[in-house]
Amino acid sequence: MELTGTGLCGSPWPELLPDRRPVLVVPAVAASPVLAGEGWTAHPPGGDPAPGWTAVLDGQHLTVRRPGGHPWYEGPVAAGRQWQRAIRAHRTLLLVTGPFTGVLDFRTAATTGRLLLLAVAARLTDSP
């Protein structure tokens, strides 16, 4: 993963994987709880998004909803054009969360295998 966002104050930051798939890294302090049975995994998920999850990017405002429509994350992201294009192209967003509060302690959570991942269906508000 290429670190392109801020993530210094406990807020989520957008990233792009080497293959240009979009990722939202969400520190534990900014995330809603990760619930068992919602599809979260410690391993990279397959290509299909988790059933019932959606993400909608409206300008710089992102809303991620869990099954049933309840928001999991709702707020601003510092999304550049490349990230927005990646959402449009892939129509999937990889969520990454875990026991870290920002970019400075992300690496420790990653190297100790404590990250959780979930792929969700994603679109821009101007996408059909």
GROMACS .gro file of N, CA and C in nm:
model
  384
    1MET      N    1   0.085  -0.116   0.000
    1MET     CA    2   0.000   0.000   0.000
    1MET      C    3   0.089   0.123   0.000
    2GLU      N    4   0.051   0.223  -0.075
    2GLU     CA    5   0.126   0.346  -0.084
    2GLU      C    6   0.059   0.449   0.007
    3LEU      N    7   0.131   0.501   0.106
    3LEU     CA    8   0.072   0.596   0.200
    3LEU      C    9   0.063   0.733   0.135
    4THR      N   10  -0.060   0.774   0.103
    4THR     CA   11  -0.080   0.902   0.037
    4THR      C   12  -0.164   0.997   0.120
    5GLY      N   13  -0.228   0.949   0.225
    5GLY     CA   14  -0.318   1.032   0.304
    5GLY      C   15  -0.253   1.085   0.429
    6THR      N   16  -0.334   1.145   0.515
    6THR     CA   17  -0.282   1.203   0.638
    6THR      C   18  -0.288   1.103   0.751
    7GLY      N   19  -0.405   1.081   0.810
    7GLY     CA   20  -0.422   0.981   0.914
    7GLY      C   21  -0.348   1.010   1.042
    8LEU      N   22  -0.318   1.136   1.069
    8LEU     CA   23  -0.242   1.169   1.189
    8LEU      C   24  -0.329   1.196   1.310
    9CYS      N   25  -0.455   1.227   1.291
    9CYS     CA   26  -0.541   1.266   1.404
    9CYS      C   27  -0.655   1.167   1.425
   10GLY      N   28  -0.634   1.042   1.392
   10GLY     CA   29  -0.738   0.942   1.412
   10GLY      C   30  -0.845   0.943   1.306
   11SER      N   31  -0.824   1.016   1.199
   11SER     CA   32  -0.924   1.020   1.093
   11SER      C   33  -0.886   0.924   0.981
   12PRO      N   34  -0.985   0.871   0.909
   12PRO     CA   35  -0.958   0.779   0.799
   12PRO      C   36  -0.880   0.847   0.687
   13TRP      N   37  -0.806   0.764   0.612
   13TRP     CA   38  -0.736   0.819   0.497
   13TRP      C   39  -0.747   0.724   0.380
   14PRO      N   40  -0.758   0.782   0.258
   14PRO     CA   41  -0.767   0.700   0.137
   14PRO      C   42  -0.628   0.658   0.090
   15GLU      N   43  -0.621   0.539   0.033
   15GLU     CA   44  -0.497   0.483  -0.022
   15GLU      C   45  -0.531   0.414  -0.153
   16LEU      N   46  -0.426   0.384  -0.229
   16LEU     CA   47  -0.439   0.302  -0.349
   16LEU      C   48  -0.343   0.185  -0.337
   17LEU      N   49  -0.391   0.064  -0.366
   17LEU     CA   50  -0.305  -0.053  -0.372
   17LEU      C   51  -0.218  -0.042  -0.497
   18PRO      N   52  -0.110  -0.120  -0.506
   18PRO     CA   53  -0.026  -0.115  -0.627
   18PRO      C   54  -0.104  -0.137  -0.757
   19ASP      N   55  -0.213  -0.217  -0.752
   19ASP     CA   56  -0.293  -0.238  -0.873
   19ASP      C   57  -0.399  -0.128  -0.891
   20ARG      N   58  -0.391  -0.022  -0.810
   20ARG     CA   59  -0.476   0.098  -0.816
   20ARG      C   60  -0.617   0.077  -0.762
   21ARG      N   61  -0.640  -0.031  -0.688
   21ARG     CA   62  -0.770  -0.047  -0.623
   21ARG      C   63  -0.777   0.047  -0.503
   22PRO      N   64  -0.894   0.109  -0.479
   22PRO     CA   65  -0.907   0.204  -0.370
   22PRO      C   66  -0.923   0.137  -0.234
   23VAL      N   67  -0.862   0.197  -0.134
   23VAL     CA   68  -0.865   0.148   0.004
   23VAL      C   69  -0.900   0.266   0.094
   24LEU      N   70  -0.980   0.242   0.197
   24LEU     CA   71  -0.999   0.340   0.302
   24LEU      C   72  -0.947   0.278   0.431
   25VAL      N   73  -0.845   0.342   0.488
   25VAL     CA   74  -0.785   0.296   0.612
   25VAL      C   75  -0.854   0.372   0.725
   26VAL      N   76  -0.917   0.297   0.816
   26VAL     CA   77  -1.001   0.358   0.920
   26VAL      C   78  -0.946   0.321   1.058
   27PRO      N   79  -0.885   0.418   1.128
   27PRO     CA   80  -0.837   0.390   1.263
   27PRO      C   81  -0.952   0.348   1.355
   28ALA      N   82  -0.920   0.270   1.455
   28ALA     CA   83  -1.022   0.219   1.548
   28ALA      C   84  -1.100   0.331   1.613
   29VAL      N   85  -1.036   0.444   1.640
   29VAL     CA   86  -1.107   0.553   1.707
   29VAL      C   87  -1.213   0.616   1.619
   30ALA      N   88  -1.202   0.603   1.487
   30ALA     CA   89  -1.298   0.664   1.395
   30ALA      C   90  -1.405   0.566   1.349
   31ALA      N   91  -1.384   0.438   1.374
   31ALA     CA   92  -1.472   0.335   1.320
   31ALA      C   93  -1.582   0.296   1.416
   32SER      N   94  -1.690   0.252   1.358
   32SER     CA   95  -1.791   0.183   1.437
   32SER      C   96  -1.736   0.046   1.468
   33PRO      N   97  -1.793  -0.022   1.564
   33PRO     CA   98  -1.742  -0.156   1.596
   33PRO      C   99  -1.747  -0.250   1.477
   34VAL      N  100  -1.652  -0.338   1.474
   34VAL     CA  101  -1.649  -0.445   1.374
   34VAL      C  102  -1.721  -0.563   1.438
   35LEU      N  103  -1.832  -0.603   1.378
   35LEU     CA  104  -1.915  -0.707   1.436
   35LEU      C  105  -1.889  -0.842   1.370
   36ALA      N  106  -1.889  -0.946   1.451
   36ALA     CA  107  -1.872  -1.082   1.400
   36ALA      C  108  -1.984  -1.113   1.302
   37GLY      N  109  -1.953  -1.185   1.198
   37GLY     CA  110  -2.053  -1.227   1.101
   37GLY      C  111  -2.082  -1.125   0.992
   38GLU      N  112  -2.010  -1.012   0.990
   38GLU     CA  113  -2.034  -0.912   0.886
   38GLU      C  114  -1.938  -0.926   0.768
   39GLY      N  115  -1.851  -1.025   0.772
   39GLY     CA  116  -1.763  -1.052   0.659
   39GLY      C  117  -1.619  -1.005   0.675
   40TRP      N  118  -1.585  -0.942   0.786
   40TRP     CA  119  -1.447  -0.896   0.808
   40TRP      C  120  -1.353  -1.014   0.815
   41THR      N  121  -1.232  -0.997   0.762
   41THR     CA  122  -1.134  -1.102   0.760
   41THR      C  123  -0.994  -1.045   0.781
   42ALA      N  124  -0.904  -1.128   0.828
   42ALA     CA  125  -0.764  -1.087   0.846
   42ALA      C  126  -0.684  -1.109   0.717
   43HIS      N  127  -0.748  -1.168   0.617
   43HIS     CA  128  -0.681  -1.197   0.490
   43HIS      C  129  -0.747  -1.115   0.380
   44PRO      N  130  -0.674  -1.081   0.275
   44PRO     CA  131  -0.736  -1.005   0.166
   44PRO      C  132  -0.859  -1.077   0.114
   45PRO      N  133  -0.973  -1.007   0.109
   45PRO     CA  134  -1.095  -1.071   0.061
   45PRO      C  135  -1.087  -1.096  -0.089
   46GLY      N  136  -1.173  -1.186  -0.136
   46GLY     CA  137  -1.180  -1.214  -0.279
   46GLY      C  138  -1.230  -1.092  -0.354
   47GLY      N  139  -1.261  -1.109  -0.480
   47GLY     CA  140  -1.301  -0.997  -0.564
   47GLY      C  141  -1.441  -0.944  -0.540
   48ASP      N  142  -1.528  -1.023  -0.482
   48ASP     CA  143  -1.666  -0.980  -0.464
   48ASP      C  144  -1.684  -0.902  -0.335
   49PRO      N  145  -1.764  -0.794  -0.341
   49PRO     CA  146  -1.791  -0.717  -0.219
   49PRO      C  147  -1.879  -0.797  -0.122
   50ALA      N  148  -1.868  -0.762   0.005
   50ALA     CA  149  -1.950  -0.827   0.108
   50ALA      C  150  -2.097  -0.793   0.085
   51PRO      N  151  -2.185  -0.891   0.098
   51PRO     CA  152  -2.327  -0.868   0.075
   51PRO      C  153  -2.384  -0.763   0.172
   52GLY      N  154  -2.463  -0.671   0.115
   52GLY     CA  155  -2.534  -0.574   0.196
   52GLY      C  156  -2.457  -0.447   0.230
   53TRP      N  157  -2.326  -0.447   0.214
   53TRP     CA  158  -2.244  -0.329   0.244
   53TRP      C  159  -2.240  -0.238   0.121
   54THR      N  160  -2.243  -0.105   0.144
   54THR     CA  161  -2.231  -0.008   0.035
   54THR      C  162  -2.146   0.110   0.079
   55ALA      N  163  -2.083   0.173  -0.019
   55ALA     CA  164  -2.008   0.296   0.004
   55ALA      C  165  -2.044   0.393  -0.107
   56VAL      N  166  -2.075   0.518  -0.068
   56VAL     CA  167  -2.108   0.621  -0.165
   56VAL      C  168  -2.021   0.742  -0.136
   57LEU      N  169  -1.949   0.785  -0.239
   57LEU     CA  170  -1.864   0.903  -0.229
   57LEU      C  171  -1.934   1.019  -0.298
   58ASP      N  172  -1.960   1.125  -0.222
   58ASP     CA  173  -2.023   1.246  -0.272
   58ASP      C  174  -1.924   1.360  -0.253
   59GLY      N  175  -1.847   1.390  -0.356
   59GLY     CA  176  -1.741   1.490  -0.342
   59GLY      C  177  -1.633   1.438  -0.248
   60GLN      N  178  -1.619   1.502  -0.132
   60GLN     CA  179  -1.522   1.459  -0.031
   60GLN      C  180  -1.591   1.392   0.088
   61HIS      N  181  -1.719   1.362   0.076
   61HIS     CA  182  -1.795   1.299   0.185
   61HIS      C  183  -1.825   1.154   0.150
   62LEU      N  184  -1.785   1.064   0.238
   62LEU     CA  185  -1.805   0.921   0.215
   62LEU      C  186  -1.902   0.866   0.319
   63THR      N  187  -1.996   0.785   0.273
   63THR     CA  188  -2.086   0.714   0.361
   63THR      C  189  -2.072   0.565   0.333
   64VAL      N  190  -2.035   0.489   0.436
   64VAL     CA  191  -2.026   0.343   0.427
   64VAL      C  192  -2.136   0.288   0.515
   65ARG      N  193  -2.222   0.207   0.455
   65ARG     CA  194  -2.335   0.148   0.530
   65ARG      C  195  -2.317  -0.002   0.540
   66ARG      N  196  -2.348  -0.052   0.660
   66ARG     CA  197  -2.344  -0.196   0.683
   66ARG      C  198  -2.478  -0.256   0.640
   67PRO      N  199  -2.488  -0.388   0.635
   67PRO     CA  200  -2.616  -0.450   0.599
   67PRO      C  201  -2.727  -0.398   0.689
   68GLY      N  202  -2.840  -0.369   0.630
   68GLY     CA  203  -2.951  -0.311   0.705
   68GLY      C  204  -2.955  -0.159   0.692
   69GLY      N  205  -2.851  -0.099   0.632
   69GLY     CA  206  -2.852   0.044   0.606
   69GLY      C  207  -2.793   0.134   0.713
   70HIS      N  208  -2.750   0.078   0.825
   70HIS     CA  209  -2.693   0.161   0.930
   70HIS      C  210  -2.552   0.206   0.893
   71PRO      N  211  -2.519   0.334   0.915
   71PRO     CA  212  -2.385   0.382   0.880
   71PRO      C  213  -2.276   0.316   0.964
   72TRP      N  214  -2.168   0.276   0.898
   72TRP     CA  215  -2.048   0.228   0.966
   72TRP      C  216  -1.947   0.342   0.974
   73TYR      N  217  -1.937   0.417   0.863
   73TYR     CA  218  -1.855   0.539   0.862
   73TYR      C  219  -1.930   0.643   0.780
   74GLU      N  220  -1.930   0.765   0.830
   74GLU     CA  221  -1.989   0.876   0.756
   74GLU      C  222  -1.908   1.000   0.789
   75GLY      N  223  -1.845   1.057   0.686
   75GLY     CA  224  -1.765   1.175   0.710
   75GLY      C  225  -1.674   1.207   0.593
   76PRO      N  226  -1.587   1.305   0.614
   76PRO     CA  227  -1.499   1.349   0.506
   76PRO      C  228  -1.381   1.255   0.484
   77VAL      N  229  -1.335   1.250   0.360
   77VAL     CA  230  -1.210   1.183   0.326
   77VAL      C  231  -1.135   1.274   0.230
   78ALA      N  232  -1.005   1.276   0.243
   78ALA     CA  233  -0.922   1.359   0.155
   78ALA      C  234  -0.896   1.283   0.026
   79ALA      N  235  -1.000   1.267  -0.052
   79ALA     CA  236  -0.994   1.185  -0.173
   79ALA      C  237  -0.953   1.268  -0.293
   80GLY      N  238  -0.839   1.233  -0.352
   80GLY     CA  239  -0.794   1.299  -0.474
   80GLY      C  240  -0.858   1.238  -0.597
   81ARG      N  241  -0.828   1.296  -0.711
   81ARG     CA  242  -0.887   1.249  -0.837
   81ARG      C  243  -0.854   1.103  -0.867
   82GLN      N  244  -0.730   1.063  -0.840
   82GLN     CA  245  -0.693   0.923  -0.868
   82GLN      C  246  -0.778   0.827  -0.786
   83TRP      N  247  -0.802   0.860  -0.661
   83TRP     CA  248  -0.882   0.774  -0.574
   83TRP      C  249  -1.027   0.770  -0.622
   84GLN      N  250  -1.079   0.886  -0.660
   84GLN     CA  251  -1.216   0.891  -0.713
   84GLN      C  252  -1.228   0.811  -0.842
   85ARG      N  253  -1.128   0.822  -0.928
   85ARG     CA  254  -1.128   0.743  -1.052
   85ARG      C  255  -1.122   0.594  -1.022
   86ALA      N  256  -1.045   0.558  -0.920
   86ALA     CA  257  -1.035   0.417  -0.882
   86ALA      C  258  -1.169   0.364  -0.832
   87ILE      N  259  -1.242   0.444  -0.756
   87ILE     CA  260  -1.377   0.404  -0.711
   87ILE      C  261  -1.465   0.380  -0.834
   88ARG      N  262  -1.461   0.474  -0.926
   88ARG     CA  263  -1.544   0.462  -1.047
   88ARG      C  264  -1.506   0.338  -1.129
   89ALA      N  265  -1.377   0.312  -1.143
   89ALA     CA  266  -1.331   0.200  -1.225
   89ALA      C  267  -1.356   0.064  -1.161
   90HIS      N  268  -1.330   0.053  -1.032
   90HIS     CA  269  -1.338  -0.077  -0.965
   90HIS      C  270  -1.473  -0.106  -0.902
   91ARG      N  271  -1.548  -0.001  -0.868
   91ARG     CA  272  -1.680  -0.015  -0.804
   91ARG      C  273  -1.675  -0.097  -0.675
   92THR      N  274  -1.557  -0.103  -0.617
   92THR     CA  275  -1.536  -0.174  -0.490
   92THR      C  276  -1.437  -0.093  -0.409
   93LEU      N  277  -1.460  -0.089  -0.278
   93LEU     CA  278  -1.371  -0.020  -0.186
   93LEU      C  279  -1.327  -0.120  -0.080
   94LEU      N  280  -1.198  -0.128  -0.056
   94LEU     CA  281  -1.145  -0.215   0.049
   94LEU      C  282  -1.133  -0.133   0.177
   95LEU      N  283  -1.204  -0.175   0.281
   95LEU     CA  284  -1.194  -0.111   0.413
   95LEU      C  285  -1.089  -0.185   0.493
   96VAL      N  286  -1.003  -0.110   0.561
   96VAL     CA  287  -0.900  -0.167   0.646
   96VAL      C  288  -0.910  -0.098   0.782
   97THR      N  289  -0.925  -0.176   0.888
   97THR     CA  290  -0.930  -0.121   1.022
   97THR      C  291  -0.855  -0.213   1.117
   98GLY      N  292  -0.842  -0.171   1.238
   98GLY     CA  293  -0.771  -0.251   1.338
   98GLY      C  294  -0.731  -0.166   1.457
   99PRO      N  295  -0.648  -0.221   1.543
   99PRO     CA  296  -0.609  -0.150   1.665
   99PRO      C  297  -0.495  -0.051   1.641
  100PHE      N  298  -0.526   0.054   1.567
  100PHE     CA  299  -0.430   0.162   1.545
  100PHE      C  300  -0.508   0.293   1.547
  101THR      N  301  -0.441   0.401   1.583
  101THR     CA  302  -0.510   0.530   1.594
  101THR      C  303  -0.471   0.627   1.484
  102GLY      N  304  -0.372   0.593   1.404
  102GLY     CA  305  -0.330   0.680   1.296
  102GLY      C  306  -0.220   0.615   1.215
  103VAL      N  307  -0.167   0.690   1.121
  103VAL     CA  308  -0.066   0.638   1.030
  103VAL      C  309   0.061   0.596   1.103
  104LEU      N  310   0.092   0.658   1.215
  104LEU     CA  311   0.216   0.628   1.285
  104LEU      C  312   0.218   0.490   1.351
  105ASP      N  313   0.101   0.438   1.390
  105ASP     CA  314   0.099   0.303   1.449
  105ASP      C  315   0.030   0.199   1.360
  106PHE      N  316   0.001   0.238   1.235
  106PHE     CA  317  -0.059   0.146   1.140
  106PHE      C  318   0.035   0.028   1.111
  107ARG      N  319   0.162   0.058   1.088
  107ARG     CA  320   0.258  -0.047   1.052
  107ARG      C  321   0.266  -0.155   1.159
  108THR      N  322   0.264  -0.116   1.285
  108THR     CA  323   0.270  -0.214   1.394
  108THR      C  324   0.150  -0.308   1.388
  109ALA      N  325   0.030  -0.253   1.369
  109ALA     CA  326  -0.090  -0.336   1.358
  109ALA      C  327  -0.081  -0.429   1.237
  110ALA      N  328  -0.026  -0.379   1.128
  110ALA     CA  329  -0.014  -0.461   1.006
  110ALA      C  330   0.087  -0.573   1.023
  111THR      N  331   0.204  -0.542   1.078
  111THR     CA  332   0.308  -0.644   1.089
  111THR      C  333   0.277  -0.749   1.194
  112THR      N  334   0.189  -0.717   1.287
  112THR     CA  335   0.150  -0.816   1.388
  112THR      C  336   0.022  -0.889   1.350
  113GLY      N  337  -0.028  -0.867   1.226
  113GLY     CA  338  -0.144  -0.941   1.176
  113GLY      C  339  -0.276  -0.904   1.241
  114ARG      N  340  -0.289  -0.780   1.287
  114ARG     CA  341  -0.412  -0.742   1.357
  114ARG      C  342  -0.505  -0.653   1.275
  115LEU      N  343  -0.485  -0.647   1.144
  115LEU     CA  344  -0.575  -0.569   1.060
  115LEU      C  345  -0.695  -0.653   1.020
  116LEU      N  346  -0.808  -0.587   1.000
  116LEU     CA  347  -0.928  -0.652   0.949
  116LEU      C  348  -0.965  -0.584   0.818
  117LEU      N  349  -1.008  -0.665   0.720
  117LEU     CA  350  -1.038  -0.613   0.587
  117LEU      C  351  -1.178  -0.654   0.543
  118LEU      N  352  -1.237  -0.567   0.461
  118LEU     CA  353  -1.370  -0.595   0.408
  118LEU      C  354  -1.384  -0.520   0.276
  119ALA      N  355  -1.424  -0.588   0.171
  119ALA     CA  356  -1.452  -0.525   0.042
  119ALA      C  357  -1.600  -0.491   0.035
  120VAL      N  358  -1.632  -0.368  -0.005
  120VAL     CA  359  -1.771  -0.324  -0.015
  120VAL      C  360  -1.798  -0.266  -0.153
  121ALA      N  361  -1.922  -0.278  -0.198
  121ALA     CA  362  -1.963  -0.215  -0.324
  121ALA      C  363  -1.954  -0.065  -0.307
  122ALA      N  364  -1.900   0.004  -0.409
  122ALA     CA  365  -1.878   0.148  -0.397
  122ALA      C  366  -1.916   0.219  -0.526
  123ARG      N  367  -1.958   0.345  -0.510
  123ARG     CA  368  -1.989   0.428  -0.628
  123ARG      C  369  -1.976   0.575  -0.591
  124LEU      N  370  -1.961   0.656  -0.695
  124LEU     CA  371  -1.966   0.800  -0.680
  124LEU      C  372  -2.112   0.843  -0.699
  125THR      N  373  -2.150   0.957  -0.644
  125THR     CA  374  -2.289   0.999  -0.656
  125THR      C  375  -2.329   1.025  -0.800
  126ASP      N  376  -2.233   1.056  -0.887
  126ASP     CA  377  -2.268   1.079  -1.026
  126ASP      C  378  -2.256   0.952  -1.110
  127SER      N  379  -2.230   0.838  -1.044
  127SER     CA  380  -2.223   0.711  -1.116
  127SER      C  381  -2.361   0.648  -1.125
  128PRO      N  382  -2.391   0.580  -1.234
  128PRO     CA  383  -2.521   0.514  -1.247
  128PRO      C  384  -2.534   0.395  -1.154
   0.00000   0.00000   0.00000
